Amino acid sequence: MTTTAPPPTRSAPLPVARQRHYGRWVVVVVLVAVGGFVTFSLVTNPRFGWPVVFEWFTSERILSGLLNTLELTLISMVIGVVLGGVVGIMRLSTNPVIAGASWAFVWFFRGTPVFVQLLFWGSISALYPVIVLGVPFGPSFAEFSANDLITPFAAAILGLGLNEAAYMAEIVRAGVRSVDEGQREAAAALGMGRARIMWRVVLPQAMPVLIPPTGNELIGLLKTTSMVAVLAFPELLYSAQLIYAVNYQTIPLLITASLWYLIVTSVLSIGQYVLERHYGRSFSARVSRKKTAAMIGHAA
Amino acid sequence: MSTTTTTTTTARAVSGPMVDVREVRKHFGHIEVLKSVDLAVQPGEVCCLLGRSGSGKSTLLRCINQLESIDAGEIFVAGERIGYEEKRGKLHPLSDRAVARQRRSIGMVFQRFNLFSHMTALDNIIESPTGVLRTSRSTAKARALELLDRVGLADRADHYPRQLSGGQQQRVAIARALAMDPAVMLFDEPTSALDPELVGDVLGVMRDLAADGMTMVVVTHEIGFAREVADTVVFLDGGEVVERGAASEVLTAPEHASTQAFLSRVLREEA
């Protein structure tokens, strides 16, 4: 045991010295050096082909590819949200068959790579050459060739939409579960039907939980549409590929596509921020704003 | 507390009891929470259900509006069988839609208020009248403001639940239930989640409601309220009714040992 002397009394309080973060300075120097090197390389390495990048940046073929990408993203997301909502709510059913069907859907579509699913839909005619509209084992009303019905666009929508639905189902399930059971009971006690309770009481309150991951899904989906290139559907990436297949300017055109992806994901991040603020209104505003800032940081 | 009561709640014309529970049984797993319980509440009567936690009083209340299903027995509210219909000598469970319809005339107030947190006080009150009863928005709004005034919160119409104290939330919840014009009001420990100084406001609203002739079934630990407002008290223990009668008699001279033990314990806590 040591005895400590009482602190000496002074006439004035001791000044506090500024803490010096030497470690951080080292990191800053390294980061600045790396950043400078990357910038220097971007500017001086002629193989980046910046003139080519900007030559094609607003070309008709790239813009039409961008439009196709946006269209694919939007339609797949709508399918994902609607179907995912249904599947997610089915999962909460007390009927084991309904809940089980929902589980199986999510298990299959989350358990296989979306790339493989896209290839499957693209080759569906090998599995079902003819698609018949009619009563099973009964009369048929119309027959279609699968190749005519499942165009690359339709295959892309099916692949992306069903896959997205599986992920959205999990998000919806978690969101619905986050709402206090008492809310449902209070609504039921007021004579509301099940659909009304879900639509007016549960889902709006699940929104703050639903929106951040849904925004991430949308941004992820936008980038995943680039896999549709494998179906020879001229979305943004495939349009770029078609161009560099002819002029061999591979790197500049990949940069052109990447810049567009960055622009759109940035815009979507802002939209997500606005939506989150809107739905955060009746909840704790400060927390949700902090979270949003973090989300944007992740997404961008 | 507001005294400008423009709407008076009068007991509906029902021959026989407003709430009639006959030999109701209920299990949760292997545990029998209600063992053949009978309960009759006359129109305009205030009936307090008392008992220790786990005695089955909240479950009994929740059975009356079908938040819990029953395993056996019958429940009638305003003469209508709750949850089932009789067809060809058998009882068939009602559809979800029909159950929802029956719940419209049974108001319920919860221990934890359960106001819809994404809606203002006013929107909480008009949600079901406009959405379920198809009352016009303007009519529902006028009625809601009247009810808010009645519970002393006329100036809180645009507040969200998180901006209100527990006592204020509970009074909004009472107004929300009243907006459906119920034949009976069920209260499930309405003051148990409140800070002691906020209990009085809520009990005051309930006292006014009782004075207006509303039929009320109240699960509570507030012996003072039961003594002052209740017409009858029913004491449950272990899923059974062990004592029932006029509030003045049971609360002052309980006959059953468990009632005596419960009352002396509660009164000691209050003192």
GROMACS .gro file of N, CA and C in nm, chain B residues 132-252:
model
  363
  432VAL      N    1  -6.454   0.300  -4.027
  432VAL     CA    2  -6.537   0.181  -4.005
  432VAL      C    3  -6.686   0.214  -4.013
  433LEU      N    4  -6.726   0.322  -3.946
  433LEU     CA    5  -6.869   0.357  -3.946
  433LEU      C    6  -6.907   0.445  -4.065
  434ARG      N    7  -6.806   0.492  -4.139
  434ARG     CA    8  -6.830   0.577  -4.257
  434ARG      C    9  -6.899   0.709  -4.221
  435THR      N   10  -6.871   0.757  -4.101
  435THR     CA   11  -6.920   0.890  -4.065
  435THR      C   12  -6.840   0.992  -4.146
  436SER      N   13  -6.904   1.101  -4.184
  436SER     CA   14  -6.831   1.203  -4.259
  436SER      C   15  -6.723   1.263  -4.171
  437ARG      N   16  -6.615   1.307  -4.235
  437ARG     CA   17  -6.501   1.359  -4.161
  437ARG      C   18  -6.539   1.477  -4.072
  438SER      N   19  -6.623   1.564  -4.126
  438SER     CA   20  -6.658   1.685  -4.050
  438SER      C   21  -6.741   1.649  -3.928
  439THR      N   22  -6.836   1.557  -3.945
  439THR     CA   23  -6.917   1.514  -3.831
  439THR      C   24  -6.831   1.447  -3.726
  440ALA      N   25  -6.743   1.358  -3.773
  440ALA     CA   26  -6.657   1.285  -3.679
  440ALA      C   27  -6.565   1.381  -3.605
  441LYS      N   28  -6.518   1.483  -3.678
  441LYS     CA   29  -6.426   1.578  -3.617
  441LYS      C   30  -6.497   1.661  -3.509
  442ALA      N   31  -6.618   1.705  -3.542
  442ALA     CA   32  -6.694   1.783  -3.444
  442ALA      C   33  -6.718   1.702  -3.318
  443ARG      N   34  -6.755   1.577  -3.337
  443ARG     CA   35  -6.781   1.488  -3.224
  443ARG      C   36  -6.652   1.463  -3.145
  444ALA      N   37  -6.540   1.447  -3.217
  444ALA     CA   38  -6.412   1.420  -3.151
  444ALA      C   39  -6.372   1.539  -3.064
  445LEU      N   40  -6.391   1.660  -3.116
  445LEU     CA   41  -6.354   1.779  -3.039
  445LEU      C   42  -6.441   1.791  -2.914
  446GLU      N   43  -6.569   1.752  -2.930
  446GLU     CA   44  -6.661   1.751  -2.817
  446GLU      C   45  -6.612   1.653  -2.710
  447LEU      N   46  -6.570   1.534  -2.757
  447LEU     CA   47  -6.522   1.432  -2.663
  447LEU      C   48  -6.392   1.475  -2.596
  448LEU      N   49  -6.304   1.539  -2.674
  448LEU     CA   50  -6.178   1.587  -2.617
  448LEU      C   51  -6.207   1.690  -2.508
  449ASP      N   52  -6.305   1.774  -2.534
  449ASP     CA   53  -6.344   1.874  -2.435
  449ASP      C   54  -6.396   1.805  -2.310
  450ARG      N   55  -6.471   1.700  -2.334
  450ARG     CA   56  -6.531   1.627  -2.222
  450ARG      C   57  -6.426   1.564  -2.132
  451VAL      N   58  -6.313   1.520  -2.192
  451VAL     CA   59  -6.208   1.461  -2.109
  451VAL      C   60  -6.103   1.565  -2.071
  452GLY      N   61  -6.135   1.693  -2.097
  452GLY     CA   62  -6.049   1.802  -2.052
  452GLY      C   63  -5.925   1.824  -2.136
  453LEU      N   64  -5.930   1.784  -2.265
  453LEU     CA   65  -5.811   1.797  -2.349
  453LEU      C   66  -5.841   1.868  -2.481
  454ALA      N   67  -5.932   1.963  -2.476
  454ALA     CA   68  -5.973   2.032  -2.599
  454ALA      C   69  -5.853   2.097  -2.668
  455ASP      N   70  -5.753   2.137  -2.590
  455ASP     CA   71  -5.638   2.208  -2.649
  455ASP      C   72  -5.527   2.112  -2.692
  456ARG      N   73  -5.552   1.982  -2.688
  456ARG     CA   74  -5.447   1.886  -2.723
  456ARG      C   75  -5.479   1.809  -2.851
  457ALA      N   76  -5.576   1.857  -2.928
  457ALA     CA   77  -5.623   1.782  -3.045
  457ALA      C   78  -5.511   1.751  -3.143
  458ASP      N   79  -5.418   1.845  -3.161
  458ASP     CA   80  -5.315   1.828  -3.262
  458ASP      C   81  -5.185   1.768  -3.207
  459HIS      N   82  -5.189   1.721  -3.083
  459HIS     CA   83  -5.068   1.663  -3.025
  459HIS      C   84  -5.057   1.516  -3.060
  460TYR      N   85  -4.933   1.474  -3.083
  460TYR     CA   86  -4.908   1.331  -3.102
  460TYR      C   87  -4.898   1.265  -2.964
  461PRO      N   88  -4.927   1.135  -2.957
  461PRO     CA   89  -4.924   1.068  -2.826
  461PRO      C   90  -4.796   1.093  -2.747
  462ARG      N   91  -4.680   1.092  -2.817
  462ARG     CA   92  -4.555   1.108  -2.741
  462ARG      C   93  -4.543   1.247  -2.679
  463GLN      N   94  -4.627   1.341  -2.724
  463GLN     CA   95  -4.623   1.476  -2.668
  463GLN      C   96  -4.719   1.490  -2.550
  464LEU      N   97  -4.788   1.380  -2.516
  464LEU     CA   98  -4.887   1.385  -2.408
  464LEU      C   99  -4.838   1.302  -2.289
  465SER      N  100  -4.880   1.342  -2.170
  465SER     CA  101  -4.847   1.262  -2.052
  465SER      C  102  -4.931   1.135  -2.054
  466GLY      N  103  -4.893   1.039  -1.970
  466GLY     CA  104  -4.967   0.914  -1.965
  466GLY      C  105  -5.115   0.936  -1.936
  467GLY      N  106  -5.143   1.024  -1.839
  467GLY     CA  107  -5.282   1.051  -1.803
  467GLY      C  108  -5.359   1.112  -1.919
  468GLN      N  109  -5.292   1.202  -1.992
  468GLN     CA  110  -5.358   1.264  -2.108
  468GLN      C  111  -5.381   1.160  -2.217
  469GLN      N  112  -5.281   1.073  -2.240
  469GLN     CA  113  -5.298   0.969  -2.340
  469GLN      C  114  -5.417   0.880  -2.305
  470GLN      N  115  -5.428   0.845  -2.177
  470GLN     CA  116  -5.537   0.756  -2.139
  470GLN      C  117  -5.672   0.825  -2.158
  471ARG      N  118  -5.677   0.955  -2.133
  471ARG     CA  119  -5.805   1.025  -2.152
  471ARG      C  120  -5.840   1.035  -2.301
  472VAL      N  121  -5.737   1.053  -2.387
  472VAL     CA  122  -5.763   1.049  -2.531
  472VAL      C  123  -5.814   0.910  -2.570
  473ALA      N  124  -5.753   0.806  -2.510
  473ALA     CA  125  -5.795   0.670  -2.541
  473ALA      C  126  -5.941   0.647  -2.503
  474ILE      N  127  -5.981   0.707  -2.392
  474ILE     CA  128  -6.122   0.694  -2.350
  474ILE      C  129  -6.212   0.766  -2.452
  475ALA      N  130  -6.168   0.886  -2.494
  475ALA     CA  131  -6.246   0.960  -2.594
  475ALA      C  132  -6.254   0.881  -2.725
  476ARG      N  133  -6.144   0.816  -2.762
  476ARG     CA  134  -6.141   0.737  -2.885
  476ARG      C  135  -6.243   0.623  -2.878
  477ALA      N  136  -6.250   0.557  -2.763
  477ALA     CA  137  -6.347   0.447  -2.749
  477ALA      C  138  -6.489   0.501  -2.751
  478LEU      N  139  -6.511   0.617  -2.688
  478LEU     CA  140  -6.647   0.674  -2.682
  478LEU      C  141  -6.695   0.719  -2.819
  479ALA      N  142  -6.601   0.754  -2.907
  479ALA     CA  143  -6.638   0.805  -3.039
  479ALA      C  144  -6.714   0.701  -3.120
  480MET      N  145  -6.700   0.574  -3.084
  480MET     CA  146  -6.773   0.468  -3.155
  480MET      C  147  -6.913   0.450  -3.099
  481ASP      N  148  -6.947   0.532  -2.998
  481ASP     CA  149  -7.079   0.525  -2.937
  481ASP      C  150  -7.108   0.384  -2.884
  482PRO      N  151  -7.022   0.334  -2.798
  482PRO     CA  152  -7.036   0.195  -2.754
  482PRO      C  153  -7.152   0.176  -2.657
  483ALA      N  154  -7.201   0.053  -2.651
  483ALA     CA  155  -7.308   0.020  -2.556
  483ALA      C  156  -7.249  -0.009  -2.419
  484VAL      N  157  -7.124  -0.050  -2.418
  484VAL     CA  158  -7.057  -0.082  -2.292
  484VAL      C  159  -6.911  -0.044  -2.307
  485MET      N  160  -6.850  -0.005  -2.195
  485MET     CA  161  -6.707   0.028  -2.197
  485MET      C  162  -6.633  -0.069  -2.106
  486LEU      N  163  -6.524  -0.124  -2.160
  486LEU     CA  164  -6.440  -0.214  -2.082
  486LEU      C  165  -6.310  -0.141  -2.049
  487PHE      N  166  -6.269  -0.145  -1.924
  487PHE     CA  167  -6.145  -0.079  -1.882
  487PHE      C  168  -6.050  -0.184  -1.826
  488ASP      N  169  -5.934  -0.199  -1.885
  488ASP     CA  170  -5.837  -0.299  -1.840
  488ASP      C  171  -5.725  -0.230  -1.763
  489GLU      N  172  -5.738  -0.223  -1.632
  489GLU     CA  173  -5.642  -0.156  -1.545
  489GLU      C  174  -5.601  -0.019  -1.602
  490PRO      N  175  -5.697   0.070  -1.618
  490PRO     CA  176  -5.670   0.195  -1.691
  490PRO      C  177  -5.573   0.290  -1.622
  491THR      N  178  -5.548   0.268  -1.493
  491THR     CA  179  -5.458   0.363  -1.424
  491THR      C  180  -5.330   0.296  -1.374
  492SER      N  181  -5.312   0.168  -1.408
  492SER     CA  182  -5.197   0.095  -1.352
  492SER      C  183  -5.063   0.143  -1.407
  493ALA      N  184  -5.064   0.198  -1.530
  493ALA     CA  185  -4.937   0.240  -1.590
  493ALA      C  186  -4.911   0.389  -1.568
  494LEU      N  187  -4.990   0.451  -1.481
  494LEU     CA  188  -4.979   0.596  -1.466
  494LEU      C  189  -4.902   0.635  -1.340
  495ASP      N  190  -4.834   0.750  -1.348
  495ASP     CA  191  -4.773   0.806  -1.228
  495ASP      C  192  -4.887   0.842  -1.132
  496PRO      N  193  -4.865   0.825  -1.002
  496PRO     CA  194  -4.973   0.844  -0.904
  496PRO      C  195  -5.046   0.978  -0.919
  497GLU      N  196  -4.973   1.084  -0.952
  497GLU     CA  197  -5.041   1.215  -0.956
  497GLU      C  198  -5.131   1.230  -1.080
  498LEU      N  199  -5.120   1.136  -1.177
  498LEU     CA  200  -5.203   1.146  -1.297
  498LEU      C  201  -5.326   1.058  -1.291
  499VAL      N  202  -5.332   0.972  -1.188
  499VAL     CA  203  -5.441   0.876  -1.176
  499VAL      C  204  -5.575   0.949  -1.160
  500GLY      N  205  -5.574   1.055  -1.079
  500GLY     CA  206  -5.698   1.124  -1.046
  500GLY      C  207  -5.775   1.175  -1.167
  501ASP      N  208  -5.701   1.232  -1.267
  501ASP     CA  209  -5.768   1.286  -1.387
  501ASP      C  210  -5.844   1.178  -1.462
  502VAL      N  211  -5.778   1.062  -1.475
  502VAL     CA  212  -5.840   0.952  -1.551
  502VAL      C  213  -5.962   0.900  -1.475
  503LEU      N  214  -5.945   0.880  -1.343
  503LEU     CA  215  -6.059   0.832  -1.264
  503LEU      C  216  -6.173   0.933  -1.267
  504GLY      N  217  -6.137   1.062  -1.272
  504GLY     CA  218  -6.240   1.166  -1.280
  504GLY      C  219  -6.325   1.151  -1.406
  505VAL      N  220  -6.258   1.126  -1.519
  505VAL     CA  221  -6.330   1.107  -1.645
  505VAL      C  222  -6.421   0.985  -1.635
  506MET      N  223  -6.369   0.879  -1.574
  506MET     CA  224  -6.448   0.757  -1.562
  506MET      C  225  -6.568   0.779  -1.470
  507ARG      N  226  -6.547   0.859  -1.366
  507ARG     CA  227  -6.655   0.890  -1.272
  507ARG      C  228  -6.768   0.965  -1.345
  508ASP      N  229  -6.728   1.063  -1.429
  508ASP     CA  230  -6.827   1.138  -1.508
  508ASP      C  231  -6.905   1.045  -1.600
  509LEU      N  232  -6.829   0.954  -1.660
  509LEU     CA  233  -6.890   0.860  -1.754
  509LEU      C  234  -6.994   0.773  -1.684
  510ALA      N  235  -6.958   0.727  -1.563
  510ALA     CA  236  -7.050   0.645  -1.485
  510ALA      C  237  -7.174   0.726  -1.449
  511ALA      N  238  -7.152   0.852  -1.413
  511ALA     CA  239  -7.265   0.937  -1.375
  511ALA      C  240  -7.360   0.959  -1.492
  512ASP      N  241  -7.305   0.953  -1.614
  512ASP     CA  242  -7.388   0.970  -1.734
  512ASP      C  243  -7.465   0.843  -1.769
  513GLY      N  244  -7.442   0.737  -1.695
  513GLY     CA  245  -7.521   0.616  -1.718
  513GLY      C  246  -7.456   0.514  -1.808
  514MET      N  247  -7.325   0.529  -1.836
  514MET     CA  248  -7.257   0.430  -1.920
  514MET      C  249  -7.243   0.299  -1.844
  515THR      N  250  -7.265   0.190  -1.916
  515THR     CA  251  -7.239   0.058  -1.859
  515THR      C  252  -7.089   0.034  -1.865
  516MET      N  253  -7.030   0.001  -1.751
  516MET     CA  254  -6.885  -0.012  -1.747
  516MET      C  255  -6.842  -0.137  -1.674
  517VAL      N  256  -6.742  -0.206  -1.732
  517VAL     CA  257  -6.678  -0.317  -1.663
  517VAL      C  258  -6.532  -0.276  -1.646
  518VAL      N  259  -6.489  -0.267  -1.521
  518VAL     CA  260  -6.358  -0.208  -1.493
  518VAL      C  261  -6.270  -0.306  -1.416
  519VAL      N  262  -6.158  -0.344  -1.475
  519VAL     CA  263  -6.058  -0.419  -1.401
  519VAL      C  264  -5.966  -0.317  -1.337
  520THR      N  265  -5.955  -0.320  -1.205
  520THR     CA  266  -5.878  -0.215  -1.139
  520THR      C  267  -5.821  -0.261  -1.006
  521HIS      N  268  -5.720  -0.187  -0.963
  521HIS     CA  269  -5.669  -0.206  -0.828
  521HIS      C  270  -5.708  -0.089  -0.739
  522GLU      N  271  -5.781   0.007  -0.798
  522GLU     CA  272  -5.817   0.127  -0.724
  522GLU      C  273  -5.941   0.100  -0.638
  523ILE      N  274  -5.917   0.057  -0.515
  523ILE     CA  275  -6.029   0.023  -0.427
  523ILE      C  276  -6.114   0.147  -0.398
  524GLY      N  277  -6.046   0.261  -0.386
  524GLY     CA  278  -6.119   0.385  -0.360
  524GLY      C  279  -6.219   0.414  -0.470
  525PHE      N  280  -6.175   0.397  -0.594
  525PHE     CA  281  -6.264   0.419  -0.708
  525PHE      C  282  -6.380   0.320  -0.705
  526ALA      N  283  -6.347   0.194  -0.678
  526ALA     CA  284  -6.451   0.090  -0.675
  526ALA      C  285  -6.556   0.124  -0.568
  527ARG      N  286  -6.506   0.167  -0.452
  527ARG     CA  287  -6.599   0.196  -0.343
  527ARG      C  288  -6.689   0.314  -0.378
  528GLU      N  289  -6.631   0.412  -0.444
  528GLU     CA  290  -6.705   0.535  -0.471
  528GLU      C  291  -6.797   0.523  -0.593
  529VAL      N  292  -6.748   0.457  -0.700
  529VAL     CA  293  -6.819   0.461  -0.828
  529VAL      C  294  -6.892   0.331  -0.861
  530ALA      N  295  -6.833   0.218  -0.821
  530ALA     CA  296  -6.890   0.091  -0.867
  530ALA      C  297  -7.024   0.062  -0.800
  531ASP      N  298  -7.114   0.000  -0.876
  531ASP     CA  299  -7.239  -0.049  -0.820
  531ASP      C  300  -7.215  -0.188  -0.762
  532THR      N  301  -7.143  -0.269  -0.842
  532THR     CA  302  -7.115  -0.405  -0.796
  532THR      C  303  -6.966  -0.432  -0.810
  533VAL      N  304  -6.915  -0.520  -0.728
  533VAL     CA  305  -6.779  -0.567  -0.747
  533VAL      C  306  -6.783  -0.719  -0.756
  534VAL      N  307  -6.691  -0.771  -0.838
  534VAL     CA  308  -6.677  -0.915  -0.852
  534VAL      C  309  -6.533  -0.946  -0.819
  535PHE      N  310  -6.512  -1.037  -0.726
  535PHE     CA  311  -6.376  -1.069  -0.685
  535PHE      C  312  -6.337  -1.205  -0.740
  536LEU      N  313  -6.228  -1.207  -0.818
  536LEU     CA  314  -6.182  -1.332  -0.878
  536LEU      C  315  -6.056  -1.381  -0.809
  537ASP      N  316  -6.045  -1.511  -0.803
  537ASP     CA  317  -5.922  -1.571  -0.751
  537ASP      C  318  -5.902  -1.705  -0.819
  538GLY      N  319  -5.785  -1.724  -0.880
  538GLY     CA  320  -5.756  -1.851  -0.946
  538GLY      C  321  -5.855  -1.887  -1.055
  539GLY      N  322  -5.905  -1.786  -1.127
  539GLY     CA  323  -5.994  -1.813  -1.240
  539GLY      C  324  -6.138  -1.838  -1.199
  540GLU      N  325  -6.169  -1.812  -1.074
  540GLU     CA  326  -6.307  -1.831  -1.029
  540GLU      C  327  -6.358  -1.706  -0.958
  541VAL      N  328  -6.490  -1.686  -0.966
  541VAL     CA  329  -6.550  -1.577  -0.889
  541VAL      C  330  -6.566  -1.629  -0.746
  542VAL      N  331  -6.498  -1.562  -0.652
  542VAL     CA  332  -6.511  -1.609  -0.514
  542VAL      C  333  -6.609  -1.525  -0.435
  543GLU      N  334  -6.633  -1.403  -0.481
  543GLU     CA  335  -6.729  -1.321  -0.407
  543GLU      C  336  -6.784  -1.214  -0.500
  544ARG      N  337  -6.910  -1.185  -0.488
  544ARG     CA  338  -6.968  -1.078  -0.568
  544ARG      C  339  -7.082  -1.015  -0.492
  545GLY      N  340  -7.110  -0.891  -0.526
  545GLY     CA  341  -7.221  -0.826  -0.459
  545GLY      C  342  -7.211  -0.676  -0.472
  546ALA      N  343  -7.295  -0.605  -0.399
  546ALA     CA  344  -7.293  -0.459  -0.403
  546ALA      C  345  -7.157  -0.412  -0.352
  547ALA      N  346  -7.106  -0.308  -0.418
  547ALA     CA  347  -6.972  -0.262  -0.384
  547ALA      C  348  -6.961  -0.227  -0.237
  548SER      N  349  -7.064  -0.158  -0.185
  548SER     CA  350  -7.058  -0.113  -0.047
  548SER      C  351  -7.044  -0.231   0.049
  549GLU      N  352  -7.112  -0.342   0.016
  549GLU     CA  353  -7.108  -0.456   0.108
  549GLU      C  354  -6.977  -0.533   0.097
  550VAL      N  355  -6.940  -0.571  -0.024
  550VAL     CA  356  -6.823  -0.657  -0.040
  550VAL      C  357  -6.696  -0.586   0.007
  551LEU      N  358  -6.688  -0.456  -0.021
  551LEU     CA  359  -6.564  -0.385   0.012
  551LEU      C  360  -6.553  -0.354   0.161
  552THR      N  361  -6.667  -0.341   0.229
  552THR     CA  362  -6.659  -0.311   0.372
  552THR      C  363  -6.662  -0.438   0.456
   0.00000   0.00000   0.00000
